[in-house]
Coordinates of C-alpha atoms in Angstrom, one line a residue:
M293 CA 30.8 192.7 -57.6
F294 CA 31.4 190.5 -60.9
V295 CA 34.1 191.1 -63.0
S296 CA 32.9 191.7 -66.8
D297 CA 36.7 192.0 -68.9
L298 CA 38.6 189.5 -67.3
R299 CA 41.8 190.6 -68.6
K300 CA 41.6 194.8 -68.1
E301 CA 39.7 194.7 -64.8
F302 CA 41.8 192.0 -63.8
Y303 CA 45.2 191.2 -65.3
D304 CA 46.3 194.6 -66.1
V305 CA 45.9 195.4 -62.8
I306 CA 48.3 192.6 -60.6
V307 CA 50.7 192.0 -64.0
N308 CA 53.0 194.6 -62.4
Q309 CA 52.5 194.2 -58.3
R310 CA 53.0 190.7 -56.3
V311 CA 50.1 188.6 -56.0
L312 CA 49.3 185.2 -53.3
L313 CA 47.6 182.7 -55.3
L314 CA 45.8 180.9 -53.2
V315 CA 44.4 177.0 -54.5
A316 CA 41.9 174.8 -53.0
P317 CA 43.1 171.1 -53.7
D318 CA 40.6 169.7 -55.9
V319 CA 42.0 169.1 -59.8
D320 CA 39.4 172.2 -61.1
A321 CA 41.7 174.3 -59.0
L322 CA 45.3 173.1 -59.7
C323 CA 44.3 172.7 -63.7
A324 CA 43.5 176.8 -63.5
C325 CA 46.5 178.0 -61.4
K326 CA 49.0 175.6 -63.7
I327 CA 47.7 177.7 -66.7
L328 CA 47.8 181.1 -64.4
Q329 CA 51.1 180.3 -63.5
A330 CA 52.1 180.4 -67.3
L331 CA 50.3 183.5 -68.1
F332 CA 52.7 184.5 -64.6
Q333 CA 55.4 183.5 -66.2
C334 CA 54.4 184.8 -69.4
D335 CA 55.1 189.2 -68.1
H336 CA 57.6 187.7 -65.3
V337 CA 54.4 187.9 -63.0
Q338 CA 56.3 188.3 -59.6
Y339 CA 53.7 185.8 -57.5
T340 CA 53.8 183.5 -54.2
L341 CA 51.9 180.6 -54.5
I342 CA 50.1 178.8 -51.3
P343 CA 47.6 175.7 -51.4
V344 CA 44.2 175.9 -48.4
S345 CA 43.5 173.0 -47.9
A346 CA 40.2 174.4 -46.1
W347 CA 38.2 177.8 -43.5
Q348 CA 41.0 177.3 -41.3
E349 CA 43.8 177.8 -43.5
L350 CA 43.1 179.7 -45.3
E351 CA 42.3 182.2 -42.0
I352 CA 45.9 181.4 -40.6
V353 CA 47.6 182.2 -44.3
F354 CA 45.6 185.4 -44.5
L355 CA 47.1 186.7 -41.3
E356 CA 50.9 185.9 -41.4
H357 CA 51.1 187.8 -45.8
K358 CA 48.6 190.4 -45.2
E359 CA 51.6 192.6 -44.3
Q360 CA 53.4 191.7 -47.2
F361 CA 50.7 191.6 -50.1
R362 CA 47.9 194.0 -51.4
Y363 CA 46.3 191.7 -53.7
F364 CA 44.9 187.8 -53.2
V365 CA 44.0 185.6 -55.8
L366 CA 41.9 182.5 -54.9
V367 CA 40.7 179.7 -56.7
N368 CA 37.4 177.8 -56.0
C369 CA 37.4 178.9 -52.7
G370 CA 35.9 182.2 -50.7
A371 CA 33.5 182.6 -53.4
N372 CA 29.9 181.0 -51.4
V373 CA 30.7 183.1 -47.4
D374 CA 31.4 186.5 -46.4
L375 CA 35.1 186.7 -47.1
L376 CA 35.6 190.2 -45.1
E377 CA 34.0 189.6 -43.1
T378 CA 36.2 185.6 -42.5
L379 CA 39.3 187.4 -42.5
Q380 CA 39.1 191.3 -41.1
P381 CA 41.1 192.3 -44.2
Q382 CA 43.0 196.3 -44.1
E383 CA 40.9 198.2 -46.6
E384 CA 43.6 198.6 -49.6
T385 CA 43.3 194.4 -49.6
V386 CA 42.5 193.5 -52.8
F387 CA 40.5 189.4 -53.3
F388 CA 39.5 188.2 -56.7
I389 CA 37.9 185.3 -56.5
C390 CA 37.2 182.2 -59.3
D391 CA 35.4 180.0 -57.7
T392 CA 33.5 177.4 -59.1
H393 CA 31.1 177.3 -55.1
R394 CA 27.6 178.8 -55.3
P395 CA 25.5 180.4 -54.3
I396 CA 28.1 183.6 -54.0
D397 CA 28.1 185.1 -50.9
V398 CA 25.5 188.0 -51.6
V399 CA 28.0 190.9 -50.2
N400 CA 30.8 189.4 -52.2
V401 CA 28.4 190.2 -55.5
Y402 CA 27.3 194.1 -54.0
N403 CA 30.8 194.6 -52.4
D404 CA 33.2 197.2 -55.3
T405 CA 36.0 197.9 -53.8
Q406 CA 37.9 195.3 -52.4
I407 CA 35.6 192.2 -53.7
K408 CA 35.6 190.7 -57.5
L409 CA 35.0 187.7 -58.5
L410 CA 35.8 185.6 -61.1
I411 CA 32.7 184.0 -62.4
K412 CA 30.6 184.0 -65.6
Q413 CA 27.6 185.8 -65.1
D414 CA 25.4 183.6 -67.3
D415 CA 25.4 180.9 -65.2
D416 CA 22.2 180.2 -63.4
L417 CA 22.7 182.5 -60.2
E418 CA 20.2 184.0 -59.1
I419 CA 21.5 186.5 -56.8
P420 CA 19.0 188.6 -55.4
T421 CA 18.7 192.6 -55.8
Y422 CA 20.3 194.8 -54.1
D423 CA 17.2 196.5 -52.1
D424 CA 16.3 193.0 -51.2
I425 CA 19.2 192.4 -49.0
F426 CA 20.7 196.0 -47.6
R427 CA 18.7 199.0 -46.6
D428 CA 19.8 202.0 -45.1
D429 CA 17.0 203.1 -42.2
E430 CA 19.4 204.9 -40.1
D431 CA 19.8 208.8 -42.2
E432 CA 15.2 209.1 -41.8
E433 CA 15.7 208.1 -38.3
D434 CA 18.5 211.3 -37.3
E435 CA 16.0 213.1 -40.2
D436 CA 13.1 213.1 -37.5
D437 CA 15.0 213.2 -34.1
S438 CA 16.4 216.4 -35.6
G439 CA 13.0 217.2 -36.7
N440 CA 11.6 217.3 -33.0
E441 CA 14.3 219.0 -31.6
S442 CA 13.8 222.2 -33.7
E443 CA 10.0 222.4 -32.8
G444 CA 11.1 223.1 -28.9
S445 CA 10.2 226.6 -29.4
E446 CA 6.9 225.7 -30.7
P447 CA 3.8 225.5 -28.4
S448 CA 3.2 222.4 -26.5
G449 CA 0.1 221.5 -27.6
K450 CA 0.8 222.3 -31.1
R451 CA 4.0 219.8 -30.4
R452 CA 2.1 217.4 -28.6
R453 CA 0.5 216.9 -32.0
F454 CA 3.3 217.1 -34.1
D455 CA 4.8 214.3 -31.8
E456 CA 1.6 211.7 -32.3
G457 CA 2.4 212.4 -36.1
A458 CA 6.1 212.2 -35.8
V459 CA 5.1 208.4 -33.4
E460 CA 3.2 207.0 -35.6
R461 CA 5.5 208.0 -38.2
R462 CA 8.0 205.2 -37.0
I463 CA 5.7 202.5 -35.4
E464 CA 4.8 202.7 -39.5
R465 CA 8.0 202.7 -40.1
R466 CA 9.2 200.0 -37.1
R467 CA 6.1 197.2 -39.4
Q468 CA 7.7 198.4 -43.0
R469 CA 10.9 197.4 -41.3
R470 CA 10.0 194.3 -39.8
E471 CA 8.1 193.0 -42.9
W472 CA 11.7 193.8 -44.7
E473 CA 13.5 191.9 -42.8
A474 CA 11.2 188.8 -42.5
R475 CA 11.2 188.9 -46.2
R476 CA 14.4 189.9 -46.1
R477 CA 15.2 186.3 -44.3
E478 CA 13.2 184.0 -47.0
I479 CA 14.9 185.5 -49.7
L480 CA 17.7 184.8 -47.9
F481 CA 16.9 181.0 -47.4
D482 CA 15.7 180.3 -50.8
Y483 CA 18.5 181.7 -52.3
E484 CA 21.3 180.1 -50.4
Q485 CA 18.7 177.0 -49.2
Y486 CA 21.3 174.3 -52.6
E487 CA 24.7 173.8 -53.1
Y488 CA 26.3 173.2 -56.7
H489 CA 28.9 174.1 -59.1
G490 CA 29.2 176.5 -61.7
T491 CA 31.2 177.0 -64.8
S492 CA 35.0 175.3 -64.0
S493 CA 38.0 177.6 -62.6
A494 CA 40.3 176.1 -65.5
M495 CA 37.5 177.1 -68.3
M496 CA 37.4 181.1 -66.9
M497 CA 41.2 181.1 -66.3
F498 CA 41.8 179.6 -69.7
E499 CA 39.6 182.5 -71.6
L500 CA 42.3 184.9 -70.0
A501 CA 44.6 183.4 -72.2
W502 CA 43.1 182.7 -75.1
I503 CA 40.7 186.9 -74.9
M504 CA 44.7 188.3 -74.2
S505 CA 45.8 185.8 -77.3
K506 CA 48.0 184.0 -75.2
D507 CA 46.9 180.4 -75.2
S508 CA 48.4 177.3 -76.1
N509 CA 47.7 173.2 -77.0
D510 CA 48.9 172.9 -72.6
M511 CA 46.7 175.4 -71.5
L512 CA 43.8 173.7 -73.3
W513 CA 44.5 170.6 -72.0
W514 CA 44.5 172.0 -69.1
A515 CA 40.8 173.3 -68.9
I516 CA 38.9 170.3 -70.4
V517 CA 41.0 168.2 -67.3
G518 CA 39.0 171.1 -64.9
L519 CA 36.2 170.3 -66.7
T520 CA 36.5 166.6 -67.2
D521 CA 37.6 167.1 -63.4
Q522 CA 32.9 168.4 -62.5
W523 CA 31.5 165.4 -64.3
V524 CA 34.3 162.7 -62.9
Q525 CA 32.6 164.3 -59.3
D526 CA 29.2 165.1 -60.6
R527 CA 29.2 168.3 -59.7
I528 CA 27.4 169.6 -62.9
T529 CA 24.8 168.1 -64.1
Q530 CA 25.4 166.7 -67.8
M531 CA 23.4 169.0 -70.1
K532 CA 25.7 172.2 -68.7
Y533 CA 28.9 169.3 -69.5
V534 CA 28.5 168.7 -72.4
T535 CA 27.6 172.2 -73.5
D536 CA 31.4 173.0 -72.2
V537 CA 31.9 170.4 -73.7
G538 CA 31.1 172.1 -77.1
T539 CA 33.0 175.3 -76.3
L540 CA 36.4 173.7 -75.5
Q541 CA 36.3 171.1 -78.6
R542 CA 35.3 175.2 -80.7
H543 CA 40.1 175.6 -79.1
V544 CA 40.4 172.0 -80.5
S545 CA 39.8 171.9 -83.2
R546 CA 41.8 175.3 -83.5
H547 CA 45.1 174.8 -82.2
N548 CA 45.1 170.7 -83.5
H549 CA 44.1 171.0 -87.8
R550 CA 47.2 169.9 -89.3
N551 CA 47.0 170.2 -93.5
E552 CA 47.4 166.6 -95.0
D553 CA 51.9 167.1 -96.6
E554 CA 52.3 168.3 -93.0
E555 CA 52.3 164.4 -91.3
N556 CA 55.7 163.9 -91.6
S557 CA 57.0 166.9 -90.6
L558 CA 56.2 166.1 -86.9
S559 CA 58.8 166.2 -84.1
I560 CA 58.5 162.8 -81.6
D561 CA 57.2 164.9 -77.9
C562 CA 54.5 166.6 -81.1
M563 CA 51.3 167.5 -78.3
R564 CA 47.7 166.3 -79.9
I565 CA 44.9 166.8 -78.5
A566 CA 41.9 165.5 -80.1
F567 CA 37.6 164.4 -79.5
E568 CA 36.3 161.7 -79.1
Y569 CA 33.4 159.4 -78.2
D570 CA 34.7 156.8 -75.7
V571 CA 33.2 154.6 -73.3
R572 CA 32.7 154.7 -69.3
L573 CA 35.4 152.7 -68.0
S574 CA 37.6 154.0 -65.8
L575 CA 42.6 154.0 -66.9
Y576 CA 40.6 151.1 -69.0
Q577 CA 43.7 151.9 -71.2
H578 CA 45.7 151.3 -68.8
W579 CA 44.7 149.0 -66.7
S580 CA 43.2 145.6 -68.1
L581 CA 39.9 145.8 -69.5
Y582 CA 38.2 142.9 -67.3
E583 CA 40.2 145.5 -64.1
S584 CA 38.3 148.5 -65.2
I585 CA 34.8 146.8 -66.1
C586 CA 35.2 145.3 -62.2
N587 CA 35.7 148.6 -61.2
S588 CA 33.8 151.6 -63.0
C589 CA 30.8 152.7 -61.2
Y590 CA 28.7 152.6 -64.6
T591 CA 30.0 149.1 -64.9
S592 CA 29.8 147.8 -61.7
S593 CA 26.9 149.1 -60.4
S594 CA 24.9 147.9 -63.6
L595 CA 25.7 144.9 -64.0
K596 CA 25.6 144.1 -59.9
L597 CA 28.9 142.7 -59.7
W598 CA 29.2 142.2 -56.4
S599 CA 26.8 139.6 -56.2
V600 CA 27.0 135.6 -57.9
H601 CA 24.6 137.2 -60.1
G602 CA 26.8 139.8 -61.5
Q603 CA 29.9 138.2 -62.3
R604 CA 27.4 135.3 -64.3
K605 CA 26.4 138.7 -66.6
L606 CA 30.2 139.9 -66.5
Q607 CA 30.9 136.3 -68.1
E608 CA 27.3 136.8 -70.4
F609 CA 29.3 140.4 -71.9
L610 CA 32.4 139.8 -72.2
A611 CA 30.7 136.5 -73.9
D612 CA 28.7 138.4 -76.6
M613 CA 32.3 140.9 -76.9
G614 CA 33.6 137.6 -78.5
L615 CA 37.0 138.5 -75.5
P616 CA 38.1 135.9 -74.8
L617 CA 39.5 136.4 -71.3
K618 CA 42.5 135.8 -71.8
Q619 CA 43.1 139.4 -73.5
V620 CA 40.9 140.8 -71.4
K621 CA 42.7 140.0 -68.5
Q622 CA 45.9 141.3 -69.8
K623 CA 47.6 144.7 -70.1
F624 CA 45.1 146.7 -72.2
N625 CA 48.5 147.7 -74.4
S626 CA 49.6 143.5 -75.5
M627 CA 45.8 142.7 -76.0
D628 CA 45.8 142.0 -79.8
I629 CA 45.8 144.8 -82.7
S630 CA 43.0 143.2 -84.3
L631 CA 40.7 143.1 -81.0
K632 CA 41.4 147.2 -79.9
E633 CA 41.0 148.1 -83.3
N634 CA 37.3 147.8 -83.2
L635 CA 37.2 147.2 -79.4
R636 CA 34.7 150.5 -78.2
E637 CA 31.9 149.7 -81.1
M638 CA 32.0 145.8 -79.8
I639 CA 32.0 147.5 -76.3
E640 CA 29.2 149.5 -76.9
E641 CA 26.6 147.2 -78.9
S642 CA 27.6 145.0 -76.2
A643 CA 26.6 147.3 -73.8
N644 CA 23.2 148.4 -75.0
K645 CA 21.9 144.6 -75.0
F646 CA 22.7 144.3 -71.1
G647 CA 20.9 147.5 -70.7
M648 CA 24.1 149.8 -70.5
K649 CA 22.8 152.4 -72.7
D650 CA 24.5 155.4 -72.1
I651 CA 28.2 153.8 -71.9
R652 CA 28.7 156.4 -74.8
V653 CA 30.3 159.7 -73.0
Q654 CA 32.0 162.7 -75.0
T655 CA 36.0 163.4 -74.0
F656 CA 39.5 164.0 -75.5
S657 CA 42.0 162.5 -75.8
V658 CA 45.6 164.0 -75.5
Q659 CA 49.1 161.9 -76.9
F660 CA 52.3 163.1 -76.2
G661 CA 54.5 161.9 -78.8
F662 CA 53.9 158.1 -80.4
K663 CA 53.9 156.7 -76.8
N664 CA 52.0 158.5 -74.5
K665 CA 47.9 158.2 -74.6
F666 CA 46.2 159.3 -72.5
L667 CA 41.9 160.4 -71.8
A668 CA 40.9 163.4 -69.3
S669 CA 39.4 161.5 -67.3
D670 CA 43.0 159.4 -66.7
I671 CA 44.4 162.8 -65.4
V672 CA 41.4 163.4 -63.3
F673 CA 41.7 160.3 -61.3
A674 CA 45.7 160.0 -61.4
V675 CA 45.9 164.0 -59.7
I676 CA 42.7 163.0 -57.0
A677 CA 44.7 160.0 -56.0
L678 CA 48.0 161.8 -55.4
L679 CA 46.1 164.7 -53.9
E680 CA 44.9 162.2 -51.4
N681 CA 47.5 160.4 -51.5
T682 CA 47.6 158.5 -48.1
E683 CA 50.7 155.9 -48.3
R684 CA 53.3 158.4 -46.9
D685 CA 52.0 160.7 -43.7
E686 CA 53.2 163.4 -46.2
H687 CA 52.9 167.0 -45.6
G688 CA 48.9 168.0 -47.7
T689 CA 52.1 170.7 -49.6
D690 CA 54.0 167.2 -51.2
N691 CA 50.8 166.2 -52.0
F692 CA 49.8 169.3 -53.4
I693 CA 52.8 170.0 -55.3
N694 CA 52.8 166.0 -57.2
A695 CA 49.5 166.4 -58.0
L696 CA 50.5 169.8 -59.7
D697 CA 53.4 169.3 -61.0
S698 CA 51.6 165.8 -62.8
L699 CA 49.9 167.8 -64.9
S700 CA 53.1 168.9 -67.2
R701 CA 53.6 166.7 -70.0
S702 CA 57.4 167.2 -68.5
N703 CA 56.6 164.6 -65.4
L704 CA 55.0 161.7 -66.9
A705 CA 56.6 160.0 -63.7
K706 CA 54.2 161.4 -61.2
L707 CA 51.9 161.3 -63.9
H708 CA 51.7 157.5 -64.3
H709 CA 52.7 157.0 -60.5
G710 CA 49.7 158.4 -59.7
L711 CA 47.2 156.3 -62.6
D712 CA 48.7 153.3 -60.1
L713 CA 47.0 154.9 -57.0
A714 CA 44.4 155.6 -58.9
K715 CA 43.6 152.0 -59.1
K716 CA 44.0 151.0 -55.4
L717 CA 41.7 153.7 -55.2
L718 CA 39.3 152.6 -57.0
R719 CA 39.7 149.0 -56.2
A720 CA 39.1 150.2 -52.5
I721 CA 36.1 152.2 -53.3
Q722 CA 34.0 149.3 -55.5
Q723 CA 35.6 146.7 -52.9
T724 CA 34.8 149.4 -50.2
V725 CA 30.4 149.3 -51.7
A726 CA 30.6 145.1 -51.8
S727 CA 31.5 145.2 -49.0
C728 CA 28.2 148.1 -47.8
I729 CA 25.9 145.7 -50.2
Y730 CA 26.4 142.7 -48.7
T731 CA 26.2 142.9 -45.1
N732 CA 23.2 145.2 -45.9
L733 CA 25.6 148.5 -44.1
I734 CA 22.9 151.3 -45.6
L735 CA 19.9 152.3 -43.4
S736 CA 16.8 154.2 -44.4
Q737 CA 17.2 156.8 -41.9
G738 CA 12.9 158.2 -42.9
P739 CA 14.5 160.8 -45.6
F740 CA 18.2 159.9 -46.1
L741 CA 19.9 156.9 -46.4
Y742 CA 22.7 156.1 -43.6
C743 CA 26.1 154.9 -44.0
Y744 CA 28.6 154.2 -41.4
L745 CA 31.9 153.0 -42.3
M746 CA 34.2 151.2 -39.0
E747 CA 36.6 151.5 -37.8
G748 CA 38.3 149.0 -38.8
T749 CA 37.4 148.5 -42.6
P750 CA 39.3 148.0 -44.8
D751 CA 41.4 150.8 -46.6
V752 CA 40.1 153.1 -44.3
K753 CA 42.2 155.4 -43.6
M754 CA 41.3 156.8 -47.8
F755 CA 38.0 157.7 -47.0
S756 CA 38.9 160.1 -44.6
K757 CA 40.0 162.6 -46.7
P758 CA 36.6 164.5 -48.7
V759 CA 37.8 164.5 -52.9
S760 CA 37.5 160.0 -52.2
L761 CA 35.4 160.1 -49.8
S762 CA 32.2 161.9 -51.6
L763 CA 33.2 159.0 -54.8
L764 CA 32.6 156.5 -52.4
C765 CA 29.3 157.9 -51.6
K766 CA 27.8 158.8 -54.8
Y767 CA 29.8 154.9 -56.1
L768 CA 27.9 153.5 -53.5
L769 CA 24.0 155.3 -53.5
K770 CA 24.4 154.1 -57.1
S771 CA 24.9 150.6 -56.4
F772 CA 22.6 150.9 -53.3
V773 CA 19.7 152.7 -56.5
S774 CA 21.2 149.7 -58.2
S775 CA 20.3 146.5 -56.3
T776 CA 17.3 147.7 -54.0
K777 CA 14.0 147.3 -54.7
N778 CA 12.4 149.7 -53.0
K779 CA 11.0 152.3 -55.3
R780 CA 11.1 155.4 -52.4
C781 CA 14.8 154.5 -51.0
K782 CA 15.8 154.9 -55.4
L783 CA 14.6 158.7 -54.7
L784 CA 16.6 159.2 -51.3
P785 CA 20.1 161.8 -50.9
L786 CA 22.6 159.8 -49.3
V787 CA 24.5 160.7 -45.4
L788 CA 28.2 159.0 -45.5
A789 CA 30.8 158.6 -42.5
A790 CA 34.1 157.8 -42.2
P791 CA 37.0 157.6 -38.9
L792 CA 38.7 161.1 -39.6
D793 CA 41.6 161.0 -36.3
V794 CA 40.8 158.0 -34.1
E795 CA 42.9 158.8 -31.3
K796 CA 41.4 162.9 -31.0
G797 CA 37.5 160.4 -31.5
T798 CA 36.0 162.8 -35.0
V799 CA 34.5 161.8 -38.1
I800 CA 34.2 163.2 -41.8
M801 CA 30.2 163.1 -42.6
V802 CA 29.4 164.1 -46.3
G803 CA 25.6 164.2 -47.6
I804 CA 25.0 164.0 -51.7
P805 CA 21.0 164.5 -53.0
P806 CA 18.8 161.4 -54.8
E807 CA 20.4 159.7 -57.7
V808 CA 17.6 160.6 -60.2
E809 CA 17.9 160.9 -64.1
S810 CA 16.6 164.7 -63.6
S811 CA 18.5 165.9 -60.8
D812 CA 20.4 169.3 -61.0
K813 CA 23.2 168.5 -58.9
K814 CA 21.5 170.6 -56.3
N815 CA 23.0 169.7 -52.4
F816 CA 21.1 171.0 -49.5
F817 CA 23.0 169.0 -46.8
G818 CA 25.5 172.0 -46.0
R819 CA 22.7 173.9 -44.4
A820 CA 21.1 170.9 -43.4
F821 CA 24.1 170.1 -41.6
E822 CA 24.5 173.6 -40.1
K823 CA 20.6 173.1 -38.6
A824 CA 20.7 170.0 -37.4
A825 CA 24.9 171.0 -35.4
E826 CA 22.3 174.1 -33.2
S827 CA 20.1 172.7 -32.4
T828 CA 22.0 169.6 -30.3
S829 CA 24.9 171.1 -29.4
S830 CA 27.5 168.9 -32.0
R831 CA 30.7 170.2 -31.7
T832 CA 31.1 169.7 -35.4
L833 CA 33.2 172.1 -37.5
H834 CA 32.4 172.9 -41.2
N835 CA 35.7 174.0 -42.2
Q836 CA 35.4 172.6 -45.7
F837 CA 35.0 174.4 -49.0
D838 CA 32.2 171.8 -50.2
M839 CA 29.5 172.5 -47.2
S840 CA 28.1 169.3 -47.3
I841 CA 31.7 167.5 -46.2
I842 CA 31.8 168.4 -42.2
E843 CA 33.8 167.1 -39.1
L844 CA 32.2 165.2 -36.6
R845 CA 32.6 164.6 -32.5
T846 CA 32.0 160.6 -33.0
E847 CA 29.7 160.8 -29.5
D848 CA 27.6 163.8 -31.3
R849 CA 26.8 161.5 -33.7
S850 CA 24.0 160.0 -32.9
K851 CA 22.0 163.2 -31.9
F852 CA 23.5 164.7 -34.9
L853 CA 21.3 162.4 -36.8
D854 CA 18.2 162.1 -34.9
A855 CA 18.9 165.9 -35.0
L856 CA 18.9 166.0 -39.2
I857 CA 16.2 163.0 -39.2
S858 CA 13.6 165.8 -37.7
L859 CA 14.4 168.5 -39.4
L860 CA 14.8 166.5 -43.7
S861 CA 11.2 164.8 -42.4

């Protein structure tokens, strides 16, 4: 059931209770979690926070804690499966679900007592009506049978006539039921066919804070980072992003307006958020401009930097901007101030000449005091890198806590560590993209493109994590589309697989939709993977909250792909 009043139906219900907070390991979920934690701190709400990385973990955690808690809050997990069937909870248990995954399971939508959805209803949900999905025929059949028995004392001829009428009615009703079931299957197939994402959970939690007049600049910044995460990971359309940026921009002006005469009275560690038009260069303010251009998906794929021709084009691009190599190759902070002042305008002007017309993007920046300035996308990359850090074999929970801590402005050292890891990740992605394109590892399989990262590929361990693999997949498809001359291949989706656990013999596989301008970001691979696994009895594990990411036994890979090809052809 959808919660229409977040304050009355959600917050006021849990404010005097013990709550279990189950949070998925993605940046948007972490930001929503930070906002909720801040609200809980204001009202002294007792809560326990547990990160859950996949369905199996969610089930185990629920089994361990179902006796101690009545109220469960799930962030970015739980909406797209029948939760009551999965977890088998007691009748008094209540789940509050704040999740961006769509489509929402219909049982979750129409359960009024145990499932409360903290989800915007003005999103493009297209939920089937109750009568199309649920129907109760048993009562009618019972009435029919009891009618038969009560007529038992009548003369036999009369009863036979009655029986004939009853049999016809029953046949008719069964025919109607069969038709209804066929129609139901069709409706559910259309509804569940594509996976996509709705409004950011961090924005939903910020809305709750705003309704209760408890919103702060910190909470607003977390909402901005949550939205930017969806944009960085290409989960929402450009239109949706611009609309949500507009919503947050109004809050930014409300929280960050200052009179001129107050300028000198600001404290040194003051936090200021500003709306900006910036350029699509990853981490450029914390890197050298040269490294950023080489390792950003947009510039790298537009200039085709994996080729000799691309490298020559890059030199021309820098010359056109009038920037000396000595300046662009040193840290951004050390560049001449005279160059930095008009840098964005120079980059935009030259980018237009080189066919990069979309290099400008609407975003937000934050400044802590005079020294530390960050763009929202910088924070997103840093948190992703901390969440999926493979350098030390830490438990997933340690990575989760480090990533959560890095979002607090009191932990800037952790954030800077995250930025260093993010640079390594972006370098690894670009080098892998270059080697895949250079060695023709991307194969056209008919209805989709396919690429497999061999064991022993440099940095392959990094890509055993779902978000890093998805980012690589998106960058790879973008680069391939800009480099291939085959027009048909430009319109195909991509399936990418990488080794997950060599000892167990498993691979992790992700599928993404085609790279086209008008893309609605809807992904059909979740359902396709399920069907292909069923038809071939492949040993797969659909454990991720994103349905389009699966684990598969290495030896089943070829028969699984054959089934996928015939299914999508």
